[in-house]
Amino acid sequence: MPPATGTGTWTQASGPNTANIVNPAANNTSVTGLVAGTYTFRWTITNPPCTPSTDDVLIIINTAPVANNDAVTMPEDVAVNINILSNDSDVDGTLNTGVWRLLISRHMVLLVWQQMVL
């Protein structure tokens, strides 16, 4: 059973680098300086003469996907299919659709179920 009163402290038990615990004595602190990987942070409450009570929190930081720009030149009145994910990558293998930003003028753009029609 955890102590009812005492002093709490956050420490980093493991991780790919040393993170910065902004306020180690606050139960709701922030952590900065994280890189991709798995971290374990430990909250320890001490209240002598009782044995310290601990709880671990596991945090997984995903490696950001790489989204490259896509470009196509097409003749007038010709349908073109563009796989906008073909030159993108994600370490965990899951590329999800996102936001399209079309840089074009004087043309009508129609988005129909993940397809773009000019």
Short mmCIF file of N, CA and C in Angstrom, two decimals:
data_model
loop_
_atom_site.label_atom_id
_atom_site.label_comp_id
_atom_site.label_asym_id
_atom_site.label_seq_id
_atom_site.Cartn_x
_atom_site.Cartn_y
_atom_site.Cartn_z
N MET A 1 0.84 -1.18 0.00
CA MET A 1 0.00 0.00 0.00
C MET A 1 0.90 1.25 0.00
N PRO A 2 0.61 2.21 -0.88
CA PRO A 2 1.44 3.41 -0.93
C PRO A 2 1.25 4.27 0.32
N PRO A 3 2.29 5.00 0.70
CA PRO A 3 2.15 5.86 1.86
C PRO A 3 1.15 6.97 1.60
N ALA A 4 0.44 7.39 2.66
CA ALA A 4 -0.56 8.46 2.52
C ALA A 4 0.11 9.82 2.38
N THR A 5 1.26 9.98 2.98
CA THR A 5 2.01 11.23 2.88
C THR A 5 3.45 10.90 2.57
N GLY A 6 4.19 11.86 2.13
CA GLY A 6 5.60 11.64 1.84
C GLY A 6 6.08 12.58 0.75
N THR A 7 7.29 12.32 0.31
CA THR A 7 7.91 13.13 -0.73
C THR A 7 8.02 12.31 -2.00
N GLY A 8 7.52 12.85 -3.11
CA GLY A 8 7.58 12.15 -4.38
C GLY A 8 8.68 12.70 -5.27
N THR A 9 9.27 11.79 -6.06
CA THR A 9 10.33 12.18 -6.99
C THR A 9 10.26 11.33 -8.25
N TRP A 10 10.33 12.01 -9.42
CA TRP A 10 10.43 11.32 -10.70
C TRP A 10 11.90 11.09 -11.03
N THR A 11 12.21 9.89 -11.54
CA THR A 11 13.54 9.59 -12.07
C THR A 11 13.36 8.84 -13.37
N GLN A 12 14.37 8.86 -14.20
CA GLN A 12 14.34 8.08 -15.44
C GLN A 12 15.05 6.76 -15.17
N ALA A 13 14.33 5.65 -15.35
CA ALA A 13 14.89 4.33 -15.12
C ALA A 13 15.59 3.78 -16.35
N SER A 14 15.08 4.13 -17.54
CA SER A 14 15.70 3.65 -18.78
C SER A 14 15.25 4.51 -19.95
N GLY A 15 15.95 4.37 -21.07
CA GLY A 15 15.61 5.11 -22.28
C GLY A 15 16.82 5.27 -23.17
N PRO A 16 16.59 5.63 -24.43
CA PRO A 16 17.68 5.75 -25.39
C PRO A 16 18.59 6.96 -25.16
N ASN A 17 18.13 7.94 -24.39
CA ASN A 17 18.96 9.09 -24.03
C ASN A 17 18.50 9.60 -22.67
N THR A 18 19.19 10.57 -22.15
CA THR A 18 18.81 11.15 -20.86
C THR A 18 17.83 12.29 -21.11
N ALA A 19 16.62 12.12 -20.65
CA ALA A 19 15.58 13.14 -20.82
C ALA A 19 15.67 14.16 -19.69
N ASN A 20 14.99 15.28 -19.87
CA ASN A 20 14.95 16.33 -18.86
C ASN A 20 13.58 16.30 -18.17
N ILE A 21 13.57 15.95 -16.90
CA ILE A 21 12.34 15.99 -16.11
C ILE A 21 12.26 17.40 -15.54
N VAL A 22 11.30 18.17 -16.02
CA VAL A 22 11.23 19.61 -15.72
C VAL A 22 11.17 19.87 -14.21
N ASN A 23 10.26 19.21 -13.52
CA ASN A 23 10.15 19.38 -12.06
C ASN A 23 10.02 18.00 -11.44
N PRO A 24 11.13 17.36 -11.08
CA PRO A 24 11.08 15.98 -10.58
C PRO A 24 10.24 15.78 -9.33
N ALA A 25 9.98 16.84 -8.57
CA ALA A 25 9.20 16.70 -7.34
C ALA A 25 7.70 16.85 -7.56
N ALA A 26 7.29 17.24 -8.77
CA ALA A 26 5.86 17.42 -9.06
C ALA A 26 5.28 16.14 -9.64
N ASN A 27 4.12 15.73 -9.13
CA ASN A 27 3.52 14.49 -9.65
C ASN A 27 3.02 14.64 -11.08
N ASN A 28 2.81 15.87 -11.56
CA ASN A 28 2.31 16.11 -12.92
C ASN A 28 3.30 16.94 -13.74
N THR A 29 4.55 16.57 -13.70
CA THR A 29 5.60 17.32 -14.38
C THR A 29 5.61 17.05 -15.88
N SER A 30 6.44 17.78 -16.60
CA SER A 30 6.66 17.57 -18.03
C SER A 30 8.05 16.98 -18.23
N VAL A 31 8.21 16.32 -19.38
CA VAL A 31 9.51 15.75 -19.74
C VAL A 31 9.86 16.27 -21.12
N THR A 32 11.09 16.75 -21.30
CA THR A 32 11.55 17.25 -22.59
C THR A 32 12.80 16.50 -23.02
N GLY A 33 13.21 16.73 -24.26
CA GLY A 33 14.43 16.13 -24.77
C GLY A 33 14.29 14.67 -25.15
N LEU A 34 13.08 14.24 -25.44
CA LEU A 34 12.85 12.84 -25.81
C LEU A 34 13.18 12.61 -27.28
N VAL A 35 13.77 11.47 -27.56
CA VAL A 35 13.99 11.03 -28.94
C VAL A 35 13.21 9.73 -29.12
N ALA A 36 13.14 9.24 -30.34
CA ALA A 36 12.40 8.00 -30.60
C ALA A 36 12.97 6.86 -29.76
N GLY A 37 12.06 6.08 -29.20
CA GLY A 37 12.47 4.94 -28.39
C GLY A 37 11.51 4.71 -27.24
N THR A 38 11.88 3.78 -26.37
CA THR A 38 11.06 3.42 -25.22
C THR A 38 11.73 3.90 -23.93
N TYR A 39 10.95 4.58 -23.12
CA TYR A 39 11.44 5.14 -21.86
C TYR A 39 10.64 4.56 -20.70
N THR A 40 11.30 4.43 -19.56
CA THR A 40 10.63 4.12 -18.31
C THR A 40 10.97 5.22 -17.31
N PHE A 41 9.92 5.84 -16.76
CA PHE A 41 10.08 6.84 -15.71
C PHE A 41 9.48 6.28 -14.44
N ARG A 42 10.13 6.55 -13.31
CA ARG A 42 9.71 5.99 -12.03
C ARG A 42 9.33 7.10 -11.06
N TRP A 43 8.14 6.98 -10.48
CA TRP A 43 7.67 7.89 -9.44
C TRP A 43 7.88 7.16 -8.11
N THR A 44 8.67 7.76 -7.23
CA THR A 44 8.99 7.15 -5.94
C THR A 44 8.51 8.08 -4.83
N ILE A 45 7.74 7.51 -3.89
CA ILE A 45 7.30 8.26 -2.72
C ILE A 45 8.04 7.70 -1.51
N THR A 46 8.70 8.60 -0.78
CA THR A 46 9.40 8.19 0.43
C THR A 46 8.77 8.87 1.64
N ASN A 47 8.68 8.11 2.71
CA ASN A 47 8.11 8.60 3.96
C ASN A 47 8.73 7.79 5.10
N PRO A 48 9.96 8.17 5.49
CA PRO A 48 10.63 7.39 6.54
C PRO A 48 9.76 7.31 7.79
N PRO A 49 9.77 6.20 8.47
CA PRO A 49 10.63 5.05 8.31
C PRO A 49 10.06 3.98 7.37
N CYS A 50 9.01 4.30 6.63
CA CYS A 50 8.39 3.33 5.71
C CYS A 50 9.32 3.04 4.53
N THR A 51 9.11 1.89 3.92
CA THR A 51 9.82 1.53 2.70
C THR A 51 9.29 2.39 1.56
N PRO A 52 10.17 2.89 0.67
CA PRO A 52 9.68 3.70 -0.47
C PRO A 52 8.69 2.92 -1.33
N SER A 53 7.74 3.64 -1.89
CA SER A 53 6.75 3.07 -2.79
C SER A 53 7.01 3.62 -4.19
N THR A 54 7.01 2.73 -5.20
CA THR A 54 7.33 3.17 -6.57
C THR A 54 6.26 2.73 -7.55
N ASP A 55 6.20 3.45 -8.66
CA ASP A 55 5.33 3.10 -9.78
C ASP A 55 6.06 3.52 -11.05
N ASP A 56 6.08 2.63 -12.04
CA ASP A 56 6.76 2.92 -13.31
C ASP A 56 5.76 3.31 -14.39
N VAL A 57 6.19 4.24 -15.25
CA VAL A 57 5.40 4.67 -16.39
C VAL A 57 6.22 4.41 -17.64
N LEU A 58 5.66 3.69 -18.60
CA LEU A 58 6.32 3.38 -19.86
C LEU A 58 5.82 4.35 -20.92
N ILE A 59 6.75 5.00 -21.62
CA ILE A 59 6.40 5.94 -22.69
C ILE A 59 7.15 5.51 -23.94
N ILE A 60 6.42 5.38 -25.05
CA ILE A 60 7.02 5.01 -26.33
C ILE A 60 6.89 6.19 -27.28
N ILE A 61 8.03 6.67 -27.78
CA ILE A 61 8.07 7.78 -28.74
C ILE A 61 8.32 7.17 -30.12
N ASN A 62 7.37 7.38 -31.02
CA ASN A 62 7.46 6.85 -32.39
C ASN A 62 8.45 7.67 -33.22
N THR A 63 9.18 6.99 -34.09
CA THR A 63 10.01 7.69 -35.06
C THR A 63 9.09 8.34 -36.07
N ALA A 64 9.29 9.62 -36.32
CA ALA A 64 8.41 10.36 -37.24
C ALA A 64 8.55 9.81 -38.66
N PRO A 65 7.44 9.71 -39.39
CA PRO A 65 7.53 9.29 -40.79
C PRO A 65 8.18 10.38 -41.64
N VAL A 66 8.68 9.96 -42.80
CA VAL A 66 9.28 10.90 -43.74
C VAL A 66 8.30 11.09 -44.89
N ALA A 67 7.83 12.32 -45.08
CA ALA A 67 6.91 12.65 -46.17
C ALA A 67 7.64 13.54 -47.16
N ASN A 68 7.88 13.02 -48.34
CA ASN A 68 8.57 13.78 -49.38
C ASN A 68 7.57 14.48 -50.29
N ASN A 69 8.00 15.56 -50.90
CA ASN A 69 7.16 16.28 -51.86
C ASN A 69 6.95 15.43 -53.11
N ASP A 70 5.80 15.59 -53.72
CA ASP A 70 5.47 14.90 -54.96
C ASP A 70 5.18 15.94 -56.03
N ALA A 71 5.53 15.62 -57.25
CA ALA A 71 5.27 16.53 -58.37
C ALA A 71 4.94 15.71 -59.61
N VAL A 72 4.08 16.26 -60.43
CA VAL A 72 3.75 15.61 -61.69
C VAL A 72 3.46 16.69 -62.73
N THR A 73 3.89 16.43 -63.95
CA THR A 73 3.55 17.30 -65.07
C THR A 73 2.71 16.46 -66.02
N MET A 74 1.57 17.02 -66.43
CA MET A 74 0.68 16.23 -67.28
C MET A 74 0.13 17.09 -68.40
N PRO A 75 -0.12 16.46 -69.52
CA PRO A 75 -0.75 17.19 -70.62
C PRO A 75 -2.22 17.46 -70.31
N GLU A 76 -2.78 18.38 -71.03
CA GLU A 76 -4.18 18.74 -70.85
C GLU A 76 -5.09 17.58 -71.21
N ASP A 77 -6.17 17.43 -70.44
CA ASP A 77 -7.21 16.43 -70.69
C ASP A 77 -6.71 14.99 -70.61
N VAL A 78 -5.72 14.73 -69.79
CA VAL A 78 -5.21 13.37 -69.61
C VAL A 78 -5.30 13.03 -68.12
N ALA A 79 -5.92 11.92 -67.82
CA ALA A 79 -6.03 11.48 -66.42
C ALA A 79 -4.69 10.95 -65.94
N VAL A 80 -4.32 11.31 -64.75
CA VAL A 80 -3.06 10.86 -64.17
C VAL A 80 -3.33 10.39 -62.75
N ASN A 81 -2.84 9.21 -62.42
CA ASN A 81 -2.90 8.71 -61.05
C ASN A 81 -1.53 8.92 -60.41
N ILE A 82 -1.53 9.46 -59.21
CA ILE A 82 -0.28 9.69 -58.50
C ILE A 82 -0.37 8.98 -57.15
N ASN A 83 0.58 8.09 -56.90
CA ASN A 83 0.66 7.45 -55.59
C ASN A 83 1.52 8.35 -54.71
N ILE A 84 0.88 9.17 -53.91
CA ILE A 84 1.62 10.16 -53.13
C ILE A 84 2.38 9.54 -51.95
N LEU A 85 2.13 8.28 -51.64
CA LEU A 85 2.86 7.62 -50.57
C LEU A 85 4.06 6.82 -51.06
N SER A 86 4.23 6.69 -52.38
CA SER A 86 5.26 5.80 -52.90
C SER A 86 6.68 6.22 -52.55
N ASN A 87 6.93 7.50 -52.34
CA ASN A 87 8.28 7.94 -52.00
C ASN A 87 8.39 8.37 -50.53
N ASP A 88 7.42 7.97 -49.72
CA ASP A 88 7.43 8.28 -48.30
C ASP A 88 7.77 7.01 -47.52
N SER A 89 8.16 7.17 -46.26
CA SER A 89 8.52 6.00 -45.47
C SER A 89 8.19 6.22 -44.00
N ASP A 90 8.03 5.10 -43.30
CA ASP A 90 7.80 5.12 -41.87
C ASP A 90 8.47 3.88 -41.29
N VAL A 91 9.26 4.07 -40.25
CA VAL A 91 10.03 2.97 -39.67
C VAL A 91 9.13 1.82 -39.25
N ASP A 92 7.96 2.12 -38.68
CA ASP A 92 7.08 1.03 -38.23
C ASP A 92 6.21 0.48 -39.36
N GLY A 93 6.36 1.01 -40.57
CA GLY A 93 5.68 0.46 -41.73
C GLY A 93 4.25 0.89 -41.93
N THR A 94 3.74 1.81 -41.14
CA THR A 94 2.36 2.24 -41.29
C THR A 94 2.29 3.68 -41.76
N LEU A 95 2.07 3.86 -43.03
CA LEU A 95 1.86 5.19 -43.58
C LEU A 95 0.37 5.46 -43.64
N ASN A 96 -0.04 6.53 -43.01
CA ASN A 96 -1.44 6.90 -42.99
C ASN A 96 -1.66 8.12 -43.86
N THR A 97 -2.87 8.24 -44.39
CA THR A 97 -3.17 9.40 -45.21
C THR A 97 -3.21 10.63 -44.34
N GLY A 98 -2.99 11.77 -44.94
CA GLY A 98 -2.97 13.02 -44.19
C GLY A 98 -3.61 14.13 -44.99
N VAL A 99 -3.01 15.29 -44.95
CA VAL A 99 -3.56 16.48 -45.60
C VAL A 99 -2.89 16.69 -46.94
N TRP A 100 -3.69 16.99 -47.94
CA TRP A 100 -3.16 17.35 -49.26
C TRP A 100 -3.17 18.86 -49.37
N ARG A 101 -2.09 19.41 -49.86
CA ARG A 101 -2.05 20.84 -50.13
C ARG A 101 -1.67 20.99 -51.59
N LEU A 102 -2.59 21.44 -52.40
CA LEU A 102 -2.40 21.56 -53.83
C LEU A 102 -2.03 22.99 -54.19
N LEU A 103 -0.88 23.15 -54.82
CA LEU A 103 -0.43 24.47 -55.25
C LEU A 103 -0.75 24.61 -56.73
N ILE A 104 -1.87 25.23 -57.02
CA ILE A 104 -2.31 25.35 -58.41
C ILE A 104 -3.26 26.55 -58.49
N SER A 105 -3.38 27.12 -59.65
CA SER A 105 -4.31 28.24 -59.80
C SER A 105 -5.13 28.06 -61.07
N ARG A 106 -6.28 28.69 -61.09
CA ARG A 106 -7.20 28.71 -62.23
C ARG A 106 -7.66 27.31 -62.65
N HIS A 107 -7.74 26.39 -61.73
CA HIS A 107 -8.23 25.05 -62.04
C HIS A 107 -9.18 24.61 -60.94
N MET A 108 -10.09 23.76 -61.33
CA MET A 108 -11.00 23.20 -60.35
C MET A 108 -10.40 21.91 -59.81
N VAL A 109 -10.47 21.74 -58.52
CA VAL A 109 -9.96 20.54 -57.89
C VAL A 109 -11.12 19.84 -57.21
N LEU A 110 -11.23 18.54 -57.43
CA LEU A 110 -12.28 17.75 -56.84
C LEU A 110 -11.62 16.59 -56.09
N LEU A 111 -11.91 16.45 -54.81
CA LEU A 111 -11.38 15.35 -54.03
C LEU A 111 -12.49 14.34 -53.83
N VAL A 112 -12.29 13.13 -54.35
CA VAL A 112 -13.28 12.08 -54.26
C VAL A 112 -12.61 10.84 -53.69
N TRP A 113 -12.97 10.48 -52.47
CA TRP A 113 -12.46 9.28 -51.81
C TRP A 113 -10.98 9.07 -52.04
N GLN A 114 -10.18 9.97 -51.54
CA GLN A 114 -8.73 9.93 -51.59
C GLN A 114 -8.16 10.05 -53.00
N GLN A 115 -8.95 10.54 -53.95
CA GLN A 115 -8.46 10.80 -55.30
C GLN A 115 -8.64 12.26 -55.62
N MET A 116 -7.70 12.80 -56.35
CA MET A 116 -7.74 14.22 -56.70
C MET A 116 -8.00 14.33 -58.20
N VAL A 117 -8.99 15.09 -58.59
CA VAL A 117 -9.34 15.27 -59.99
C VAL A 117 -9.21 16.75 -60.32
N LEU A 118 -8.45 17.07 -61.37
CA LEU A 118 -8.30 18.46 -61.83
C LEU A 118 -9.20 18.68 -63.02
#
